[in-house]
Short mmCIF file of C-alpha atoms and ligand atoms in Angstrom, two decimals:
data_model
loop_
_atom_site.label_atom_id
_atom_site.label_comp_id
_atom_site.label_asym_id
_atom_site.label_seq_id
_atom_site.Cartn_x
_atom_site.Cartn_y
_atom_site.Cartn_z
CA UNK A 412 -17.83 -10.51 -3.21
CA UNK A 413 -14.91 -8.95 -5.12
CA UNK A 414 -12.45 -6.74 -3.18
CA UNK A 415 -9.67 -5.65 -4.95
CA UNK A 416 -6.98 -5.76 -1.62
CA UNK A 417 -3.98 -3.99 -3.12
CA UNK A 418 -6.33 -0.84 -4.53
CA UNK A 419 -7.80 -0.90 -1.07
CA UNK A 420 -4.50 -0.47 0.94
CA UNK A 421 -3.23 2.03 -1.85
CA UNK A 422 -7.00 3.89 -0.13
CA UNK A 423 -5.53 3.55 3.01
CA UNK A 424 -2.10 4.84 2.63
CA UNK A 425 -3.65 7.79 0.54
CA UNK A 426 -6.13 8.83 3.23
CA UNK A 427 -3.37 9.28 6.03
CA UNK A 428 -2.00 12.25 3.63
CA UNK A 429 -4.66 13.97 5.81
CA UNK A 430 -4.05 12.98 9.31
CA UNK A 431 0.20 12.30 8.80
CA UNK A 432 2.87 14.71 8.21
CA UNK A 433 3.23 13.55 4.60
CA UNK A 434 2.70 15.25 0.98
CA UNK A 435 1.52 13.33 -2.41
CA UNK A 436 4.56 13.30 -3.77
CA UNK A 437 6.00 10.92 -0.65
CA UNK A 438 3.20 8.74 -0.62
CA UNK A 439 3.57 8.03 -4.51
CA UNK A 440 6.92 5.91 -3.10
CA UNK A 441 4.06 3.41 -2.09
CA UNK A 442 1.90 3.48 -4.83
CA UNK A 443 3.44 0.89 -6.70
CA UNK A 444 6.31 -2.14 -6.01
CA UNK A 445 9.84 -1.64 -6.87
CA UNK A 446 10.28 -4.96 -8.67
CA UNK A 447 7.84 -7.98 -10.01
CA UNK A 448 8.59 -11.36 -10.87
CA UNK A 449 6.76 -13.90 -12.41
CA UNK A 450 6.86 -17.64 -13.65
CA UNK A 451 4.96 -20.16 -14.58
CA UNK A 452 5.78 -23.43 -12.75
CA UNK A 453 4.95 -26.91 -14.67
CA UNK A 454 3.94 -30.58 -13.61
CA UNK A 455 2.98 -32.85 -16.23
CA UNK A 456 0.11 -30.63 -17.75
CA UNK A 457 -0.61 -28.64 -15.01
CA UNK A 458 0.52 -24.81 -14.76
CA UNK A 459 0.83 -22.90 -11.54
CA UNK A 460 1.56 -19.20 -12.15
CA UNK A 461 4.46 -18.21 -9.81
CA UNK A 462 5.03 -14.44 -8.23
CA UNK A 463 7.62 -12.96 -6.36
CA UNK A 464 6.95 -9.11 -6.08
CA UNK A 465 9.58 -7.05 -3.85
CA UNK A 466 7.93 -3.79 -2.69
CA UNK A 467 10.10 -1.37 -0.51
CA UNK A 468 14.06 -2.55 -0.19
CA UNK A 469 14.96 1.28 1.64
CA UNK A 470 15.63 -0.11 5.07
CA UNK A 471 16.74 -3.49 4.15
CA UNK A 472 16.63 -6.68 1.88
CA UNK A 473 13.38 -7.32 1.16
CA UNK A 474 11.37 -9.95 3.15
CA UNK A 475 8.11 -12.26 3.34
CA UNK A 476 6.53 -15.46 2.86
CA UNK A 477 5.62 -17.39 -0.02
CA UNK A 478 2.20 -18.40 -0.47
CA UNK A 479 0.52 -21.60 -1.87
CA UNK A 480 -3.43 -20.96 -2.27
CA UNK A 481 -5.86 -21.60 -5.21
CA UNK A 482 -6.92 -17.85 -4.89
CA UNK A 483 -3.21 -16.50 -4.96
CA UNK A 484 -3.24 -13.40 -7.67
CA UNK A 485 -1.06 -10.95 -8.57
CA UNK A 486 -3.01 -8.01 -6.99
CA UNK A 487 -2.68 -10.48 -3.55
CA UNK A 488 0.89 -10.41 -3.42
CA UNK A 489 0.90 -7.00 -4.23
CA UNK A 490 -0.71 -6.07 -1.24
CA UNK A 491 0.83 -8.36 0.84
CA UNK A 492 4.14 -7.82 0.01
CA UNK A 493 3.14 -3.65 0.55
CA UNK A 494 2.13 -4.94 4.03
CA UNK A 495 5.01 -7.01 4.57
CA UNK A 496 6.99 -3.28 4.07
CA UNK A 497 4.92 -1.41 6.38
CA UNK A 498 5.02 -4.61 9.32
CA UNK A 499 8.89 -4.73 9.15
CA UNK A 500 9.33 -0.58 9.56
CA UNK A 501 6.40 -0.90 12.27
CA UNK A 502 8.44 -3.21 14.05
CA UNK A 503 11.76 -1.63 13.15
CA UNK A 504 13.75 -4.90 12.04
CA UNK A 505 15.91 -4.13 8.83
CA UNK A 506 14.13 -5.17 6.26
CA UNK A 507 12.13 -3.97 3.22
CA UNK A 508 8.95 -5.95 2.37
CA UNK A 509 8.15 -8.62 -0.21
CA UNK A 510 5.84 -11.54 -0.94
CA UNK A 511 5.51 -14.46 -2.87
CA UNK A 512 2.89 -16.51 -3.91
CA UNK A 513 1.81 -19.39 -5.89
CA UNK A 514 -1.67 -20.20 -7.63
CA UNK A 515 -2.25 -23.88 -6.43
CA UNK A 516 -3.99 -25.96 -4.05
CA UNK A 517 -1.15 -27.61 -2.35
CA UNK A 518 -3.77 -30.26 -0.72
CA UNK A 519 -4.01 -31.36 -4.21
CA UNK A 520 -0.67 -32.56 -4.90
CA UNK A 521 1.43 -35.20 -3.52
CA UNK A 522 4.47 -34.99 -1.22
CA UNK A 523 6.62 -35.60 -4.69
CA UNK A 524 4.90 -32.55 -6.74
CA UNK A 525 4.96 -30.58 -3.70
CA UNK A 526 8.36 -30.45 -3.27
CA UNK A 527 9.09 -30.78 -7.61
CA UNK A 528 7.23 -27.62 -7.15
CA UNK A 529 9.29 -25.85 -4.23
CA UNK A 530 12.88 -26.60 -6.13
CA UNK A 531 10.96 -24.80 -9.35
CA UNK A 532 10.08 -21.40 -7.65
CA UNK A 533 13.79 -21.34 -6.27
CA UNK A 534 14.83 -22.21 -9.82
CA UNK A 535 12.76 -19.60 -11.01
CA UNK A 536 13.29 -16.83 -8.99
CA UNK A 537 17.37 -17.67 -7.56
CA UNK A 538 18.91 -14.58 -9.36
CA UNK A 539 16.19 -12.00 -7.40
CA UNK A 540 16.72 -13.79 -3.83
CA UNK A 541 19.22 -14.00 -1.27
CA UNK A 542 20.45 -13.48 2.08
CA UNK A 543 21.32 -10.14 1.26
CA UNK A 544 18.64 -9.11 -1.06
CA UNK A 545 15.27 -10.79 -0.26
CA UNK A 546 14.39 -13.37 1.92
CA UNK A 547 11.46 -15.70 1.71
CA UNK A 548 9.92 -17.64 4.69
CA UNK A 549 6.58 -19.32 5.11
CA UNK A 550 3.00 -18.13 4.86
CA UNK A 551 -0.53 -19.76 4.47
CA UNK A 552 0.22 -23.30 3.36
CA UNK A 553 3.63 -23.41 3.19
CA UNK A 554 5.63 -25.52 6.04
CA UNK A 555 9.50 -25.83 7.48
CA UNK A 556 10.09 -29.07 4.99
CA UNK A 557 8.99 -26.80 2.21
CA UNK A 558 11.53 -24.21 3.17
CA UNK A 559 14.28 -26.86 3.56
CA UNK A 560 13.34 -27.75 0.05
CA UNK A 561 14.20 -24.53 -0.50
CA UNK A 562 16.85 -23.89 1.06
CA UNK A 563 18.63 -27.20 -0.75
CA UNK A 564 17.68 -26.23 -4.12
CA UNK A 565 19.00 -22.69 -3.60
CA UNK A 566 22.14 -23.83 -2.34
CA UNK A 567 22.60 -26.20 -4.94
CA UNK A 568 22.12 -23.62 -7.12
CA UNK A 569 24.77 -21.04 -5.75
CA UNK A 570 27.56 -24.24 -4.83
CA UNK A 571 28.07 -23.20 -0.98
CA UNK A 572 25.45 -23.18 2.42
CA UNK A 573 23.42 -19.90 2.43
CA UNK A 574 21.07 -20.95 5.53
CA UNK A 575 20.23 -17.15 5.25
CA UNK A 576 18.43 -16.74 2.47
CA UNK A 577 15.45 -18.56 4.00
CA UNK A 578 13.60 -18.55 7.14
CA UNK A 579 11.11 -20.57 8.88
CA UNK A 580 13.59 -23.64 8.17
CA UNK A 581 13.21 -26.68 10.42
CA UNK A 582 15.87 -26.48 13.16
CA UNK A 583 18.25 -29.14 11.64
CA UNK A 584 18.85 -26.89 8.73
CA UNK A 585 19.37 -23.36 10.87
CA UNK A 586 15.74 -22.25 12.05
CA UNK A 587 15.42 -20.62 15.09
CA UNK A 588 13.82 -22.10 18.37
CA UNK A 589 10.57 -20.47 18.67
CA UNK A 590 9.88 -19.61 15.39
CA UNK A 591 6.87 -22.58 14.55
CA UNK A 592 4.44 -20.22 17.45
CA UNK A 593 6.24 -16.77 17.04
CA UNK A 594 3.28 -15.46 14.83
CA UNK A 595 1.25 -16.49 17.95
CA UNK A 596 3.31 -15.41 20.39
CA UNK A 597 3.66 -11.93 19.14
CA UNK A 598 -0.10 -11.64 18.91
CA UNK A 599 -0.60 -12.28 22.42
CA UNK A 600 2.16 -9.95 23.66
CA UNK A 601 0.57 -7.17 21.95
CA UNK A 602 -3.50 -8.29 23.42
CA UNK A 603 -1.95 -8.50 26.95
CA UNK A 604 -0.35 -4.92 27.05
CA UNK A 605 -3.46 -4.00 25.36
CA UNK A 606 -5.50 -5.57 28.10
CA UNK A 607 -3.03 -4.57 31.04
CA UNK A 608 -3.20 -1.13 29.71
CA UNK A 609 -6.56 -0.88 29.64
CA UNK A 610 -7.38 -2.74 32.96
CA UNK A 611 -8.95 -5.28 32.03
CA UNK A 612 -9.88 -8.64 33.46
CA UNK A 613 -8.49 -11.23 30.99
CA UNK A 614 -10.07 -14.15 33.04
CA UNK A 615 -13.47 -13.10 32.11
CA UNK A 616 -12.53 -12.42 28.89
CA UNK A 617 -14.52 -14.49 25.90
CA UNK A 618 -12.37 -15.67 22.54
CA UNK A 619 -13.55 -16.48 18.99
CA UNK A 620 -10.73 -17.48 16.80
CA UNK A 621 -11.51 -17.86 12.83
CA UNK A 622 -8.43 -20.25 11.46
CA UNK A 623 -6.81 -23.72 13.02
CA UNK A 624 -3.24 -23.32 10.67
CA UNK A 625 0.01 -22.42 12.23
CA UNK A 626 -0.94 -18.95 13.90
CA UNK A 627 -4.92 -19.92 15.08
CA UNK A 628 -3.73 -23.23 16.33
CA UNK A 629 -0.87 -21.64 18.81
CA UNK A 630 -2.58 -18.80 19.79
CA UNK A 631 -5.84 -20.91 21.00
CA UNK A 632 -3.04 -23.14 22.92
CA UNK A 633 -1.58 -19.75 24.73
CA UNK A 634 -4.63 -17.93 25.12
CA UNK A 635 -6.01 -21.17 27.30
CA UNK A 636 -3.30 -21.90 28.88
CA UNK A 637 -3.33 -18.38 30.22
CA UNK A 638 -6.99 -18.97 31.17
CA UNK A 639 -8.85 -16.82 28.95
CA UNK A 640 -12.01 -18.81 27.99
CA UNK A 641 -12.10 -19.67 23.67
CA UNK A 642 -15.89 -20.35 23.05
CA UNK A 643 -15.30 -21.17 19.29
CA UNK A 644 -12.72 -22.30 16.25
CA UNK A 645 -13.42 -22.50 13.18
CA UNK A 646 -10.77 -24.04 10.40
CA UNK A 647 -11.48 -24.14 6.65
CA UNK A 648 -13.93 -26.90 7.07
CA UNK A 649 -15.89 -25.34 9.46
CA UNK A 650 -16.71 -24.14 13.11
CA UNK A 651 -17.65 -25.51 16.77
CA UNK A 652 -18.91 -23.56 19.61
CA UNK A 653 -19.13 -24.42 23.28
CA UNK A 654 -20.12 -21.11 25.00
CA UNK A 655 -18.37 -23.00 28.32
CA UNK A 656 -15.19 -22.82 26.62
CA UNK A 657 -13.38 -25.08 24.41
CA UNK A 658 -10.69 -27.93 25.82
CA UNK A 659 -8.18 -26.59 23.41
CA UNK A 660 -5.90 -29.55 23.62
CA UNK A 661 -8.43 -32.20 23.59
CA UNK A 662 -9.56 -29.93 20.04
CA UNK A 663 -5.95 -29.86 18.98
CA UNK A 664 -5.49 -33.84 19.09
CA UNK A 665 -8.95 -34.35 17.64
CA UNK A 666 -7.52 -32.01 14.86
CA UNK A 667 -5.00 -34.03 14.12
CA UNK A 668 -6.82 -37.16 13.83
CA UNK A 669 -10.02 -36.12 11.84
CA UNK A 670 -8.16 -33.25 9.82
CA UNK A 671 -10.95 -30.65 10.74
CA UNK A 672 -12.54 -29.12 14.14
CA UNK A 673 -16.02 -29.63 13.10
CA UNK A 674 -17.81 -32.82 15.27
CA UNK A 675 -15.49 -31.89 18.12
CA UNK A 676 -18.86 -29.87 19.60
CA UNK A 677 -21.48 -28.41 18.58
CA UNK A 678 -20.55 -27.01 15.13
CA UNK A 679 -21.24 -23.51 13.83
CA UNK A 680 -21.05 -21.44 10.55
CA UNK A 681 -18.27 -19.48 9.38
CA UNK A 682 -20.75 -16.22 8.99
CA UNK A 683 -22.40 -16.88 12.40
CA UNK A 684 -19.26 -17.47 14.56
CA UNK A 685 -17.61 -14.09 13.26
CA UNK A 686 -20.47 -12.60 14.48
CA UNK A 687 -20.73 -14.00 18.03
CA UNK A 688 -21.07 -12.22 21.29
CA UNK A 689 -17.29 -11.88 22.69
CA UNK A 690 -14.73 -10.12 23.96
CA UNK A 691 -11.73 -10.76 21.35
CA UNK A 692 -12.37 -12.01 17.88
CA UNK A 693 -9.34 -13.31 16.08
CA UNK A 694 -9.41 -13.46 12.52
CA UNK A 695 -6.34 -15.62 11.85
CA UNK A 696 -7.50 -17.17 8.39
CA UNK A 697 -7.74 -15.01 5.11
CA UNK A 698 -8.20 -11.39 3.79
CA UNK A 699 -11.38 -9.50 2.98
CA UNK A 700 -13.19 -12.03 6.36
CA UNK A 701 -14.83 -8.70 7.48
CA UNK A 702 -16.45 -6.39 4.84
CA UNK A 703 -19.02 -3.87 4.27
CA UNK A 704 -21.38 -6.53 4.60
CA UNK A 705 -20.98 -7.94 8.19
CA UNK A 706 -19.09 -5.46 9.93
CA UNK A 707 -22.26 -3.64 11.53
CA UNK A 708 -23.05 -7.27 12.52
CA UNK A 709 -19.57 -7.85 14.91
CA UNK A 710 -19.98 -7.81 18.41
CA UNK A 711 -16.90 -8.46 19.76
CA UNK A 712 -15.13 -5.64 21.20
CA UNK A 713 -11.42 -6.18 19.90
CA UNK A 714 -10.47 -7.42 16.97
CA UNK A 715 -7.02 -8.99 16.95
CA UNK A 716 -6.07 -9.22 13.45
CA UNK A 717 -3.73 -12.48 13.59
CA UNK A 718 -4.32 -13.05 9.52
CA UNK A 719 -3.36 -10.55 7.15
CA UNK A 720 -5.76 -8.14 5.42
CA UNK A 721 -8.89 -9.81 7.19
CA UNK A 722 -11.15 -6.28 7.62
CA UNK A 723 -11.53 -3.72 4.61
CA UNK A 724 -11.16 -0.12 4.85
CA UNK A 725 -14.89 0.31 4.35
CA UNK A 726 -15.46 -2.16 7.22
CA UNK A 727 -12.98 -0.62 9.20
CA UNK A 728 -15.11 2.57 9.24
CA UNK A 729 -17.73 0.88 10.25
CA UNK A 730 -16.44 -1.21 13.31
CA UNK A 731 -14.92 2.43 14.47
CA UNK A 732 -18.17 4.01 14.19
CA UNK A 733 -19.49 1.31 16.69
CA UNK A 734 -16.34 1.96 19.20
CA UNK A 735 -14.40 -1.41 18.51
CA UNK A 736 -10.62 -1.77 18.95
CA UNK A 737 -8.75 -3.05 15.99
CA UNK A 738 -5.22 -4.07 16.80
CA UNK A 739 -4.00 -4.42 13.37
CA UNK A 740 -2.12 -7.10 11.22
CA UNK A 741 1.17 -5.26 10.38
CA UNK A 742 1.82 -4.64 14.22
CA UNK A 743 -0.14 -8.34 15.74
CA UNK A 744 1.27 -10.82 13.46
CA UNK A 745 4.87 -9.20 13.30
CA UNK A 746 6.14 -11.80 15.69
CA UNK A 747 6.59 -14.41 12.78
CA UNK A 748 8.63 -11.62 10.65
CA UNK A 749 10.44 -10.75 13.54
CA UNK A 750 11.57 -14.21 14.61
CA UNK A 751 12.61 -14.65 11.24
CA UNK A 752 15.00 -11.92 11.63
CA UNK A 753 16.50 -13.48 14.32
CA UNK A 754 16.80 -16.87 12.76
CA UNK A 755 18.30 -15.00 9.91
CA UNK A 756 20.80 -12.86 12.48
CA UNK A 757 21.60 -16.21 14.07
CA UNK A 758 22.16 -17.77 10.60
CA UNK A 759 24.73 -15.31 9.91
CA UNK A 760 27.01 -14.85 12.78
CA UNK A 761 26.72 -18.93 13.11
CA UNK A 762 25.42 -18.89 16.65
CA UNK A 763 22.29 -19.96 18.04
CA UNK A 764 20.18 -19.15 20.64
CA UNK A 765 18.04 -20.85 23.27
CA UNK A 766 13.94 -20.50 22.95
CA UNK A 767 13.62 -18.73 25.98
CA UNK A 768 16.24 -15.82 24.16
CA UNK A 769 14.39 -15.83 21.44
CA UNK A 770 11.09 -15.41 22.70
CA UNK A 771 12.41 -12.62 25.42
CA UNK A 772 14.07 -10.68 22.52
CA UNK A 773 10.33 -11.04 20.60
CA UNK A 774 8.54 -9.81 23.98
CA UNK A 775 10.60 -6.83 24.23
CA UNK A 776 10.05 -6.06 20.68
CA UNK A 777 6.50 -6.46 20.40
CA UNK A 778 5.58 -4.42 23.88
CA UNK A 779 7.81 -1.90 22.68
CA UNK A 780 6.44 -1.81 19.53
CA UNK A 781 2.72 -1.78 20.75
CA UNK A 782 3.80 1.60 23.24
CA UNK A 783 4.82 3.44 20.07
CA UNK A 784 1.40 3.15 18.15
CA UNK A 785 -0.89 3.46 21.58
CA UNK A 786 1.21 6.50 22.06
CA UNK A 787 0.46 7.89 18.68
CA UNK A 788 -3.38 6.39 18.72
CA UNK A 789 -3.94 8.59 22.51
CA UNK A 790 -1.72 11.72 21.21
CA UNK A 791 -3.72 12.03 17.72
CA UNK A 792 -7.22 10.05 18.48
CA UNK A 793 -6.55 7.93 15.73
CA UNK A 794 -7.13 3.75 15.46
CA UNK A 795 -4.49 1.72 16.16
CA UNK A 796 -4.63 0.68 12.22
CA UNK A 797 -3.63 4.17 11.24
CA UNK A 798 -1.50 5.06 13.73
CA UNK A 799 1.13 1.70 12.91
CA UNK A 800 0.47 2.92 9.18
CA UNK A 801 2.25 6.58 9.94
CA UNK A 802 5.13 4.85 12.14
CA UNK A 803 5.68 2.51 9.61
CA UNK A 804 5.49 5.16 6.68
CA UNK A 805 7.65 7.88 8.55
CA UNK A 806 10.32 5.15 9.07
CA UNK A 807 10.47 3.91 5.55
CA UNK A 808 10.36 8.14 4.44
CA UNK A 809 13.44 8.65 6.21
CA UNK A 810 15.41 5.75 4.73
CA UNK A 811 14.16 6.94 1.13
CA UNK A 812 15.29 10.33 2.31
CA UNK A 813 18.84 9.67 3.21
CA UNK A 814 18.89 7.71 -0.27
CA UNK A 815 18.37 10.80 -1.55
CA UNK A 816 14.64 9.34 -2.68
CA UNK A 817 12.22 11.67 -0.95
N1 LIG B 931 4.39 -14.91 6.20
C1 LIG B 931 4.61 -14.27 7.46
C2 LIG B 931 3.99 -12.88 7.45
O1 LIG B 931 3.06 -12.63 6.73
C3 LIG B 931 6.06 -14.31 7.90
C4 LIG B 931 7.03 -13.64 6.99
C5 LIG B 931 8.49 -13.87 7.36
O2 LIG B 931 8.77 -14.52 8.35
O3 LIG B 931 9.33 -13.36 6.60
O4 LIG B 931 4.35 -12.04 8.21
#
């Protein structure tokens, strides 16, 4: 099914005219992106068409990841880069938003055209990136030696060491302890205030995660080791299920070995294990996972959006219609943004900070930050989603307003 993402946010921001403080005339600011870049990046005879699209720079240099996916398209980074805006202002880092993105399947290549292929988006895009003006860090299928990559050719580039203009770098070359599970970590700061605020028992608490990357891979790890009970994974290959609970690092080794979850247990289907009787589901894959289609089919009760963009706003209606909790993406999956601004504060003043810093400094921002919306969600009986959407946009208004924008 075809969803058009970015025309579906643009839906989104223009439907809180009616429950924020805002006019038209603001929300036109985020109709469109400030700046768009494109290339088209070559090996042999094969053409990869390049983006880098820079939304909202009023609070900050623009930052987000770069993405490598065969479905990457312009109307993806769009909308991810407008959500990239919105997660920085909800978490109130100083940043604009941006994304970047790449039309390939990176499983394709080899370890040589990988990285040929790295050095030519940095080529491509130098002049529009920096550690003052936008900063790229990874997203889905893009790792620490790809950002080193980066990092090199860019600094080749400018003559001098800039370990600022990229984050998610591997800790030799300036990243920041913590960052490889801070996506994951932030996620399940924001599910336990959710669950201490609302009293509930966490140790009889059932988990479905959908995704085995970076983010779904840590967050099954925490999530077990702080006893909730995961009762299926699925990765792009496809599911298992153990309604007992899955050994998560007996699933993480065989991961690594076989290159898929699938065989682990008894396997399941992508459709049926989004739809499984649970407490939490975690979509921490793709967008557009929960549509119109399925959503009057999900039985968990919380959704804890760990991907970006993985419920539309049609399905969103729907899942509030039948009571469920949506913690959404631009406030759960902040953690990685926001431990990139630390590796990026800690690549500037030169000094570097122990994990357990880091990861106390991401606590206090993500609890804080989850306060803020519940406050909003109680005071205006609005979902979660909406509620981080006006923080974010009232934030971002008042930076365009002292520019003398709005
Ligand atoms: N790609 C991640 C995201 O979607 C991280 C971005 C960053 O660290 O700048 O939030």
């Amino acid at each position: 099914m075809f969803m058009n993402i970015f025309e579906d946010t643009l839906k989104r921001i223009e439907n809180l005219g009616k429950i924020g403080d805002f006019n038209k005339k603001q929300l036109q600011i985020f109709s469109k992106p400030k700046r768009e870049h494109y290339s088209e990046l070559v090996i042999g005879d094969m053409k990869f068409p390049a983006f880098r699209i820079q939304y909202n720079d009023a609070r900050g240099p623009t930052k987000g990841g770069i993405r490598y996916h065969p479905d990457v398209s312009l109307d993806e980074v769009r909308a991810l880069a407008l959500w990239m805006s919105l997660k920085c202002a909800v978490v109130d880092i100083p940043y604009g938003g941006a994304k970047g993105g790449v039309k390939v399947n990176p499983k394709q290549l080899s370890q040589e055209e990988l990285e040929e292929i790295s050095r030519q988006y940095v080529r491509a895009f130098h002049e529009e990136m920096g550690p003052e003006k936008d900063i790229p860090a990874p997203d889905v299928y893009t790792t620490p030696q790809i950002m080193a990559w980066m990092l090199d050719e860019f600094e080749k580039i400018k003559g001098g060491h800039y370990p600022g203009f990229i984050t998610g770098k591997p800790l030799e070359l300036g990243g920041s302890k913590g960052r490889d599970k801070a996506t994951a970590m932030g996620a399940y700061y924001v599910l336990r205030e959710y669950v201490k605020s609302n009293k509930i028992d966490s140790r009889i608490m059932k988990i479905v995660i959908q995704g085995f990357g970076n983010a779904g891979m840590h967050i099954s790890k925490i999530l077990f080791d702080e006893g909730y009970k995961i009762i299926a994974i699925s990765d792009s290959k496809g599911g298992v299920y153990d309604k007992k609970g899955l050994n998560i690092p007996k699933l993480i080794e065989y991961k690594k070995k076989k290159r898929k979850v699938s065989g682990f247990t008894k396997d399941i289907k992508n459709n049926d294990l989004l739809e499984l009787e649970c407490d939490v589901l975690v979509p921490a894959a793709l967008e557009n996972q929960i549509t119109k289609e399925n959503a009057g089919s999900i039985k968990a009760k919380i959704i804890l959006e760990v991907a970006n963009g993985p419920i539309t706003s049609d399905a969103d209606e729907i899942l509030e219609i039948g009571d469920k909790i949506v913690l959404p993406d631009v406030l759960v999956n902040a953690g990685g943004v926001t431990t990139s601004y630390f590796e990026w504060v800690q690549n500037n003043t030169g000094y570097y900070w122990e994990e357990e810093e880091v990861l106390d400094k991401l606590d206090k921002k993500m609890t804080k930050s989850f306060y803020e919306i519940d406050k909003k969600v109680k005071e205006k009986d609005i979902s979660y989603r909406d509620a981080a959407y006006i923080i974010a946009i009232e934030r971002i208004l008042k930076s365009e307003k002292l520019r003398g924008n709005a």
